[in-house]
């Protein structure tokens, strides 16, 4: 199974969260990870990129019915498996 950082998803691409990087992260990144998990970004969650800012960061992601804007630094901590069919899960 090939995993890629969430930030690499292009608009209209979908992935399933498979891992959240927690090793060797700063205390600020730990807080960010906790906040994202509290918002429902956990393993096996379907995530779709729905937009990109003019400068490429942040990107907007559809997660459990809500749209969240994540900066590259945040979205790079989440590893996903890209899927082709949005109906998966």
PDB file of N, CA and C in Angstrom:
ATOM      1  N   UNK A   1       0.853  -1.172   0.000  1.00  0.00           N
ATOM      2  CA  UNK A   1       0.000   0.000   0.000  1.00  0.00           C
ATOM      3  C   UNK A   1       0.899   1.235   0.000  1.00  0.00           C
ATOM      4  N   UNK A   2       0.688   2.098  -0.968  1.00  0.00           N
ATOM      5  CA  UNK A   2       1.483   3.304  -1.100  1.00  0.00           C
ATOM      6  C   UNK A   2       0.797   4.469  -0.382  1.00  0.00           C
ATOM      7  N   UNK A   3       1.510   5.072   0.559  1.00  0.00           N
ATOM      8  CA  UNK A   3       0.957   6.194   1.311  1.00  0.00           C
ATOM      9  C   UNK A   3       1.608   7.486   0.854  1.00  0.00           C
ATOM     10  N   UNK A   4       0.831   8.553   0.887  1.00  0.00           N
ATOM     11  CA  UNK A   4       1.303   9.860   0.470  1.00  0.00           C
ATOM     12  C   UNK A   4       0.805  10.908   1.455  1.00  0.00           C
ATOM     13  N   UNK A   5       1.539  11.989   1.665  1.00  0.00           N
ATOM     14  CA  UNK A   5       1.036  13.040   2.557  1.00  0.00           C
ATOM     15  C   UNK A   5      -0.276  13.625   2.027  1.00  0.00           C
ATOM     16  N   UNK A   6      -1.168  13.953   2.915  1.00  0.00           N
ATOM     17  CA  UNK A   6      -2.461  14.521   2.563  1.00  0.00           C
ATOM     18  C   UNK A   6      -2.294  15.739   1.659  1.00  0.00           C
ATOM     19  N   UNK A   7      -1.265  16.521   1.896  1.00  0.00           N
ATOM     20  CA  UNK A   7      -1.077  17.753   1.140  1.00  0.00           C
ATOM     21  C   UNK A   7      -0.865  17.512  -0.351  1.00  0.00           C
ATOM     22  N   UNK A   8      -0.476  16.299  -0.743  1.00  0.00           N
ATOM     23  CA  UNK A   8      -0.231  16.021  -2.160  1.00  0.00           C
ATOM     24  C   UNK A   8      -1.518  15.791  -2.947  1.00  0.00           C
ATOM     25  N   UNK A   9      -2.661  15.677  -2.262  1.00  0.00           N
ATOM     26  CA  UNK A   9      -3.916  15.513  -2.991  1.00  0.00           C
ATOM     27  C   UNK A   9      -4.218  16.778  -3.788  1.00  0.00           C
ATOM     28  N   UNK A  10      -4.636  16.599  -5.019  1.00  0.00           N
ATOM     29  CA  UNK A  10      -5.060  17.699  -5.877  1.00  0.00           C
ATOM     30  C   UNK A  10      -6.570  17.865  -5.742  1.00  0.00           C
ATOM     31  N   UNK A  11      -7.112  18.996  -6.169  1.00  0.00           N
ATOM     32  CA  UNK A  11      -8.562  19.169  -6.105  1.00  0.00           C
ATOM     33  C   UNK A  11      -9.302  17.994  -6.767  1.00  0.00           C
ATOM     34  N   UNK A  12     -10.337  17.553  -6.105  1.00  0.00           N
ATOM     35  CA  UNK A  12     -11.182  16.420  -6.514  1.00  0.00           C
ATOM     36  C   UNK A  12     -10.531  15.057  -6.285  1.00  0.00           C
ATOM     37  N   UNK A  13      -9.340  14.993  -5.726  1.00  0.00           N
ATOM     38  CA  UNK A  13      -8.747  13.703  -5.360  1.00  0.00           C
ATOM     39  C   UNK A  13      -9.164  13.357  -3.943  1.00  0.00           C
ATOM     40  N   UNK A  14      -9.337  12.063  -3.709  1.00  0.00           N
ATOM     41  CA  UNK A  14      -9.778  11.569  -2.410  1.00  0.00           C
ATOM     42  C   UNK A  14      -8.772  10.570  -1.861  1.00  0.00           C
ATOM     43  N   UNK A  15      -8.617  10.577  -0.550  1.00  0.00           N
ATOM     44  CA  UNK A  15      -7.754   9.616   0.112  1.00  0.00           C
ATOM     45  C   UNK A  15      -8.385   9.152   1.413  1.00  0.00           C
ATOM     46  N   UNK A  16      -7.868   8.056   1.918  1.00  0.00           N
ATOM     47  CA  UNK A  16      -8.284   7.512   3.206  1.00  0.00           C
ATOM     48  C   UNK A  16      -7.111   7.656   4.167  1.00  0.00           C
ATOM     49  N   UNK A  17      -7.343   8.274   5.316  1.00  0.00           N
ATOM     50  CA  UNK A  17      -6.281   8.467   6.306  1.00  0.00           C
ATOM     51  C   UNK A  17      -5.818   7.101   6.796  1.00  0.00           C
ATOM     52  N   UNK A  18      -4.530   6.866   6.712  1.00  0.00           N
ATOM     53  CA  UNK A  18      -3.952   5.601   7.165  1.00  0.00           C
ATOM     54  C   UNK A  18      -2.995   5.782   8.332  1.00  0.00           C
ATOM     55  N   UNK A  19      -2.434   6.980   8.483  1.00  0.00           N
ATOM     56  CA  UNK A  19      -1.471   7.200   9.556  1.00  0.00           C
ATOM     57  C   UNK A  19      -1.324   8.694   9.817  1.00  0.00           C
ATOM     58  N   UNK A  20      -1.047   9.023  11.064  1.00  0.00           N
ATOM     59  CA  UNK A  20      -0.732  10.395  11.438  1.00  0.00           C
ATOM     60  C   UNK A  20       0.647  10.363  12.076  1.00  0.00           C
ATOM     61  N   UNK A  21       1.557  11.148  11.511  1.00  0.00           N
ATOM     62  CA  UNK A  21       2.946  11.144  11.983  1.00  0.00           C
ATOM     63  C   UNK A  21       3.030  11.854  13.333  1.00  0.00           C
ATOM     64  N   UNK A  22       3.466  11.140  14.328  1.00  0.00           N
ATOM     65  CA  UNK A  22       3.563  11.718  15.664  1.00  0.00           C
ATOM     66  C   UNK A  22       4.977  11.660  16.221  1.00  0.00           C
ATOM     67  N   UNK A  23       5.884  10.974  15.550  1.00  0.00           N
ATOM     68  CA  UNK A  23       7.265  10.879  16.014  1.00  0.00           C
ATOM     69  C   UNK A  23       8.045  12.133  15.626  1.00  0.00           C
ATOM     70  N   UNK A  24       8.873  12.594  16.544  1.00  0.00           N
ATOM     71  CA  UNK A  24       9.762  13.734  16.292  1.00  0.00           C
ATOM     72  C   UNK A  24       9.030  14.991  15.831  1.00  0.00           C
ATOM     73  N   UNK A  25       7.884  15.263  16.437  1.00  0.00           N
ATOM     74  CA  UNK A  25       7.162  16.495  16.120  1.00  0.00           C
ATOM     75  C   UNK A  25       7.287  17.463  17.288  1.00  0.00           C
ATOM     76  N   UNK A  26       7.205  18.735  16.986  1.00  0.00           N
ATOM     77  CA  UNK A  26       7.323  19.754  18.020  1.00  0.00           C
ATOM     78  C   UNK A  26       6.065  19.789  18.884  1.00  0.00           C
ATOM     79  N   UNK A  27       6.138  20.404  20.058  1.00  0.00           N
ATOM     80  CA  UNK A  27       4.934  20.539  20.898  1.00  0.00           C
ATOM     81  C   UNK A  27       3.792  21.250  20.160  1.00  0.00           C
ATOM     82  N   UNK A  28       4.114  22.232  19.341  1.00  0.00           N
ATOM     83  CA  UNK A  28       3.073  22.928  18.576  1.00  0.00           C
ATOM     84  C   UNK A  28       2.417  21.978  17.581  1.00  0.00           C
ATOM     85  N   UNK A  29       3.225  21.136  16.933  1.00  0.00           N
ATOM     86  CA  UNK A  29       2.669  20.162  15.992  1.00  0.00           C
ATOM     87  C   UNK A  29       1.831  19.118  16.726  1.00  0.00           C
ATOM     88  N   UNK A  30       2.235  18.750  17.947  1.00  0.00           N
ATOM     89  CA  UNK A  30       1.443  17.813  18.741  1.00  0.00           C
ATOM     90  C   UNK A  30       0.062  18.388  19.029  1.00  0.00           C
ATOM     91  N   UNK A  31       0.005  19.674  19.343  1.00  0.00           N
ATOM     92  CA  UNK A  31      -1.278  20.330  19.592  1.00  0.00           C
ATOM     93  C   UNK A  31      -2.127  20.347  18.330  1.00  0.00           C
ATOM     94  N   UNK A  32      -1.494  20.599  17.194  1.00  0.00           N
ATOM     95  CA  UNK A  32      -2.208  20.604  15.922  1.00  0.00           C
ATOM     96  C   UNK A  32      -2.772  19.225  15.625  1.00  0.00           C
ATOM     97  N   UNK A  33      -1.972  18.197  15.828  1.00  0.00           N
ATOM     98  CA  UNK A  33      -2.422  16.828  15.592  1.00  0.00           C
ATOM     99  C   UNK A  33      -3.611  16.507  16.481  1.00  0.00           C
ATOM    100  N   UNK A  34      -3.537  16.869  17.747  1.00  0.00           N
ATOM    101  CA  UNK A  34      -4.643  16.611  18.674  1.00  0.00           C
ATOM    102  C   UNK A  34      -5.910  17.333  18.216  1.00  0.00           C
ATOM    103  N   UNK A  35      -5.759  18.587  17.776  1.00  0.00           N
ATOM    104  CA  UNK A  35      -6.908  19.368  17.315  1.00  0.00           C
ATOM    105  C   UNK A  35      -7.541  18.711  16.090  1.00  0.00           C
ATOM    106  N   UNK A  36      -6.715  18.267  15.145  1.00  0.00           N
ATOM    107  CA  UNK A  36      -7.235  17.618  13.946  1.00  0.00           C
ATOM    108  C   UNK A  36      -7.944  16.307  14.275  1.00  0.00           C
ATOM    109  N   UNK A  37      -7.393  15.561  15.205  1.00  0.00           N
ATOM    110  CA  UNK A  37      -8.033  14.313  15.621  1.00  0.00           C
ATOM    111  C   UNK A  37      -9.362  14.601  16.318  1.00  0.00           C
ATOM    112  N   UNK A  38      -9.396  15.651  17.119  1.00  0.00           N
ATOM    113  CA  UNK A  38     -10.649  16.040  17.780  1.00  0.00           C
ATOM    114  C   UNK A  38     -11.721  16.427  16.764  1.00  0.00           C
ATOM    115  N   UNK A  39     -11.290  16.945  15.616  1.00  0.00           N
ATOM    116  CA  UNK A  39     -12.220  17.339  14.560  1.00  0.00           C
ATOM    117  C   UNK A  39     -12.648  16.151  13.691  1.00  0.00           C
ATOM    118  N   UNK A  40     -12.119  14.971  13.981  1.00  0.00           N
ATOM    119  CA  UNK A  40     -12.528  13.766  13.265  1.00  0.00           C
ATOM    120  C   UNK A  40     -11.551  13.252  12.243  1.00  0.00           C
ATOM    121  N   UNK A  41     -10.394  13.841  12.158  1.00  0.00           N
ATOM    122  CA  UNK A  41      -9.388  13.390  11.205  1.00  0.00           C
ATOM    123  C   UNK A  41      -8.592  12.255  11.846  1.00  0.00           C
ATOM    124  N   UNK A  42      -9.155  11.056  11.759  1.00  0.00           N
ATOM    125  CA  UNK A  42      -8.549   9.876  12.367  1.00  0.00           C
ATOM    126  C   UNK A  42      -8.400   8.791  11.300  1.00  0.00           C
ATOM    127  N   UNK A  43      -7.768   7.706  11.669  1.00  0.00           N
ATOM    128  CA  UNK A  43      -7.536   6.608  10.741  1.00  0.00           C
ATOM    129  C   UNK A  43      -8.835   6.146  10.091  1.00  0.00           C
ATOM    130  N   UNK A  44      -8.763   5.859   8.805  1.00  0.00           N
ATOM    131  CA  UNK A  44      -9.872   5.383   7.962  1.00  0.00           C
ATOM    132  C   UNK A  44     -10.913   6.450   7.642  1.00  0.00           C
ATOM    133  N   UNK A  45     -10.578   7.713   7.867  1.00  0.00           N
ATOM    134  CA  UNK A  45     -11.466   8.812   7.499  1.00  0.00           C
ATOM    135  C   UNK A  45     -11.243   9.157   6.028  1.00  0.00           C
ATOM    136  N   UNK A  46     -12.340   9.329   5.288  1.00  0.00           N
ATOM    137  CA  UNK A  46     -12.251   9.734   3.888  1.00  0.00           C
ATOM    138  C   UNK A  46     -12.062  11.246   3.822  1.00  0.00           C
ATOM    139  N   UNK A  47     -11.100  11.693   3.003  1.00  0.00           N
ATOM    140  CA  UNK A  47     -10.765  13.107   2.872  1.00  0.00           C
ATOM    141  C   UNK A  47     -10.674  13.444   1.384  1.00  0.00           C
ATOM    142  N   UNK A  48     -11.345  14.529   0.986  1.00  0.00           N
ATOM    143  CA  UNK A  48     -11.297  14.968  -0.401  1.00  0.00           C
ATOM    144  C   UNK A  48     -10.776  16.401  -0.459  1.00  0.00           C
ATOM    145  N   UNK A  49      -9.819  16.639  -1.338  1.00  0.00           N
ATOM    146  CA  UNK A  49      -9.335  18.000  -1.554  1.00  0.00           C
ATOM    147  C   UNK A  49     -10.379  18.728  -2.390  1.00  0.00           C
ATOM    148  N   UNK A  50     -10.847  19.867  -1.891  1.00  0.00           N
ATOM    149  CA  UNK A  50     -11.882  20.614  -2.602  1.00  0.00           C
ATOM    150  C   UNK A  50     -11.403  21.976  -3.092  1.00  0.00           C
ATOM    151  N   UNK A  51     -10.187  22.354  -2.765  1.00  0.00           N
ATOM    152  CA  UNK A  51      -9.687  23.640  -3.245  1.00  0.00           C
ATOM    153  C   UNK A  51      -8.277  23.934  -2.786  1.00  0.00           C
ATOM    154  N   UNK A  52      -7.656  24.853  -3.520  1.00  0.00           N
ATOM    155  CA  UNK A  52      -6.288  25.264  -3.219  1.00  0.00           C
ATOM    156  C   UNK A  52      -6.235  26.790  -3.294  1.00  0.00           C
ATOM    157  N   UNK A  53      -5.528  27.400  -2.358  1.00  0.00           N
ATOM    158  CA  UNK A  53      -5.385  28.862  -2.397  1.00  0.00           C
ATOM    159  C   UNK A  53      -4.511  29.267  -3.579  1.00  0.00           C
ATOM    160  N   UNK A  54      -4.515  30.521  -3.890  1.00  0.00           N
ATOM    161  CA  UNK A  54      -3.752  31.034  -5.030  1.00  0.00           C
ATOM    162  C   UNK A  54      -2.255  30.753  -4.917  1.00  0.00           C
ATOM    163  N   UNK A  55      -1.747  30.689  -3.696  1.00  0.00           N
ATOM    164  CA  UNK A  55      -0.321  30.448  -3.490  1.00  0.00           C
ATOM    165  C   UNK A  55       0.006  28.986  -3.203  1.00  0.00           C
ATOM    166  N   UNK A  56      -1.001  28.104  -3.244  1.00  0.00           N
ATOM    167  CA  UNK A  56      -0.778  26.678  -3.048  1.00  0.00           C
ATOM    168  C   UNK A  56      -0.965  26.188  -1.630  1.00  0.00           C
ATOM    169  N   UNK A  57      -0.953  27.059  -0.658  1.00  0.00           N
ATOM    170  CA  UNK A  57      -1.178  26.683   0.739  1.00  0.00           C
ATOM    171  C   UNK A  57      -1.912  27.838   1.400  1.00  0.00           C
ATOM    172  N   UNK A  58      -3.001  27.559   2.097  1.00  0.00           N
ATOM    173  CA  UNK A  58      -3.535  26.245   2.474  1.00  0.00           C
ATOM    174  C   UNK A  58      -4.359  25.611   1.356  1.00  0.00           C
ATOM    175  N   UNK A  59      -4.709  24.354   1.618  1.00  0.00           N
ATOM    176  CA  UNK A  59      -5.651  23.628   0.773  1.00  0.00           C
ATOM    177  C   UNK A  59      -6.893  23.358   1.617  1.00  0.00           C
ATOM    178  N   UNK A  60      -8.043  23.252   0.938  1.00  0.00           N
ATOM    179  CA  UNK A  60      -9.300  22.962   1.624  1.00  0.00           C
ATOM    180  C   UNK A  60      -9.637  21.490   1.421  1.00  0.00           C
ATOM    181  N   UNK A  61     -10.041  20.834   2.516  1.00  0.00           N
ATOM    182  CA  UNK A  61     -10.356  19.407   2.483  1.00  0.00           C
ATOM    183  C   UNK A  61     -11.742  19.174   3.063  1.00  0.00           C
ATOM    184  N   UNK A  62     -12.509  18.310   2.406  1.00  0.00           N
ATOM    185  CA  UNK A  62     -13.807  17.893   2.916  1.00  0.00           C
ATOM    186  C   UNK A  62     -13.580  16.694   3.820  1.00  0.00           C
ATOM    187  N   UNK A  63     -13.914  16.871   5.110  1.00  0.00           N
ATOM    188  CA  UNK A  63     -13.680  15.837   6.119  1.00  0.00           C
ATOM    189  C   UNK A  63     -14.956  15.675   6.935  1.00  0.00           C
ATOM    190  N   UNK A  64     -15.604  14.521   6.826  1.00  0.00           N
ATOM    191  CA  UNK A  64     -16.812  14.233   7.592  1.00  0.00           C
ATOM    192  C   UNK A  64     -17.876  15.325   7.456  1.00  0.00           C
ATOM    193  N   UNK A  65     -18.054  15.827   6.237  1.00  0.00           N
ATOM    194  CA  UNK A  65     -19.093  16.808   5.974  1.00  0.00           C
ATOM    195  C   UNK A  65     -18.712  18.250   6.243  1.00  0.00           C
ATOM    196  N   UNK A  66     -17.516  18.488   6.730  1.00  0.00           N
ATOM    197  CA  UNK A  66     -17.050  19.850   7.000  1.00  0.00           C
ATOM    198  C   UNK A  66     -15.827  20.138   6.137  1.00  0.00           C
ATOM    199  N   UNK A  67     -15.659  21.382   5.768  1.00  0.00           N
ATOM    200  CA  UNK A  67     -14.489  21.776   4.988  1.00  0.00           C
ATOM    201  C   UNK A  67     -13.487  22.444   5.927  1.00  0.00           C
ATOM    202  N   UNK A  68     -12.271  21.917   5.929  1.00  0.00           N
ATOM    203  CA  UNK A  68     -11.193  22.462   6.751  1.00  0.00           C
ATOM    204  C   UNK A  68     -10.050  22.926   5.848  1.00  0.00           C
ATOM    205  N   UNK A  69      -9.506  24.081   6.143  1.00  0.00           N
ATOM    206  CA  UNK A  69      -8.329  24.572   5.427  1.00  0.00           C
ATOM    207  C   UNK A  69      -7.099  24.188   6.240  1.00  0.00           C
ATOM    208  N   UNK A  70      -6.182  23.483   5.609  1.00  0.00           N
ATOM    209  CA  UNK A  70      -4.966  23.039   6.283  1.00  0.00           C
ATOM    210  C   UNK A  70      -3.751  23.553   5.540  1.00  0.00           C
ATOM    211  N   UNK A  71      -2.797  24.072   6.306  1.00  0.00           N
ATOM    212  CA  UNK A  71      -1.530  24.497   5.717  1.00  0.00           C
ATOM    213  C   UNK A  71      -0.696  23.277   5.373  1.00  0.00           C
ATOM    214  N   UNK A  72       0.304  23.487   4.543  1.00  0.00           N
ATOM    215  CA  UNK A  72       1.169  22.394   4.111  1.00  0.00           C
ATOM    216  C   UNK A  72       1.804  21.693   5.312  1.00  0.00           C
ATOM    217  N   UNK A  73       2.239  22.478   6.301  1.00  0.00           N
ATOM    218  CA  UNK A  73       2.892  21.911   7.480  1.00  0.00           C
ATOM    219  C   UNK A  73       1.956  20.962   8.243  1.00  0.00           C
ATOM    220  N   UNK A  74       0.689  21.295   8.294  1.00  0.00           N
ATOM    221  CA  UNK A  74      -0.287  20.462   9.004  1.00  0.00           C
ATOM    222  C   UNK A  74      -0.651  19.232   8.174  1.00  0.00           C
ATOM    223  N   UNK A  75      -0.976  19.455   6.910  1.00  0.00           N
ATOM    224  CA  UNK A  75      -1.438  18.365   6.051  1.00  0.00           C
ATOM    225  C   UNK A  75      -0.331  17.368   5.721  1.00  0.00           C
ATOM    226  N   UNK A  76       0.911  17.765   5.882  1.00  0.00           N
ATOM    227  CA  UNK A  76       2.018  16.850   5.599  1.00  0.00           C
ATOM    228  C   UNK A  76       2.232  15.836   6.723  1.00  0.00           C
ATOM    229  N   UNK A  77       1.599  16.039   7.863  1.00  0.00           N
ATOM    230  CA  UNK A  77       1.710  15.098   8.986  1.00  0.00           C
ATOM    231  C   UNK A  77       0.734  13.928   8.861  1.00  0.00           C
ATOM    232  N   UNK A  78      -0.139  13.985   7.875  1.00  0.00           N
ATOM    233  CA  UNK A  78      -1.187  12.976   7.717  1.00  0.00           C
ATOM    234  C   UNK A  78      -0.906  12.189   6.445  1.00  0.00           C
ATOM    235  N   UNK A  79      -0.818  10.876   6.571  1.00  0.00           N
ATOM    236  CA  UNK A  79      -0.565  10.017   5.414  1.00  0.00           C
ATOM    237  C   UNK A  79      -1.872   9.370   4.972  1.00  0.00           C
ATOM    238  N   UNK A  80      -2.116   9.418   3.667  1.00  0.00           N
ATOM    239  CA  UNK A  80      -3.344   8.860   3.111  1.00  0.00           C
ATOM    240  C   UNK A  80      -3.021   7.883   1.992  1.00  0.00           C
ATOM    241  N   UNK A  81      -3.980   7.027   1.735  1.00  0.00           N
ATOM    242  CA  UNK A  81      -3.939   6.148   0.564  1.00  0.00           C
ATOM    243  C   UNK A  81      -4.923   6.743  -0.421  1.00  0.00           C
ATOM    244  N   UNK A  82      -4.438   7.156  -1.592  1.00  0.00           N
ATOM    245  CA  UNK A  82      -5.319   7.746  -2.590  1.00  0.00           C
ATOM    246  C   UNK A  82      -6.294   6.686  -3.099  1.00  0.00           C
ATOM    247  N   UNK A  83      -7.538   7.110  -3.317  1.00  0.00           N
ATOM    248  CA  UNK A  83      -8.539   6.220  -3.878  1.00  0.00           C
ATOM    249  C   UNK A  83      -9.145   6.885  -5.104  1.00  0.00           C
ATOM    250  N   UNK A  84      -9.690   6.072  -5.973  1.00  0.00           N
ATOM    251  CA  UNK A  84     -10.286   6.605  -7.199  1.00  0.00           C
ATOM    252  C   UNK A  84     -11.786   6.776  -7.053  1.00  0.00           C
ATOM    253  N   UNK A  85     -12.417   5.915  -6.286  1.00  0.00           N
ATOM    254  CA  UNK A  85     -13.870   5.936  -6.164  1.00  0.00           C
ATOM    255  C   UNK A  85     -14.247   6.599  -4.850  1.00  0.00           C
ATOM    256  N   UNK A  86     -14.929   7.752  -4.921  1.00  0.00           N
ATOM    257  CA  UNK A  86     -15.311   8.492  -3.705  1.00  0.00           C
ATOM    258  C   UNK A  86     -16.298   7.728  -2.840  1.00  0.00           C
ATOM    259  N   UNK A  87     -16.963   6.730  -3.391  1.00  0.00           N
ATOM    260  CA  UNK A  87     -17.962   6.014  -2.591  1.00  0.00           C
ATOM    261  C   UNK A  87     -17.333   5.010  -1.637  1.00  0.00           C
ATOM    262  N   UNK A  88     -16.022   4.803  -1.730  1.00  0.00           N
ATOM    263  CA  UNK A  88     -15.347   3.869  -0.820  1.00  0.00           C
ATOM    264  C   UNK A  88     -15.502   4.351   0.594  1.00  0.00           C
ATOM    265  N   UNK A  89     -15.848   3.483   1.487  1.00  0.00           N
ATOM    266  CA  UNK A  89     -16.136   3.758   2.895  1.00  0.00           C
ATOM    267  C   UNK A  89     -17.421   4.500   2.963  1.00  0.00           C
TER     268      UNK A  89
END
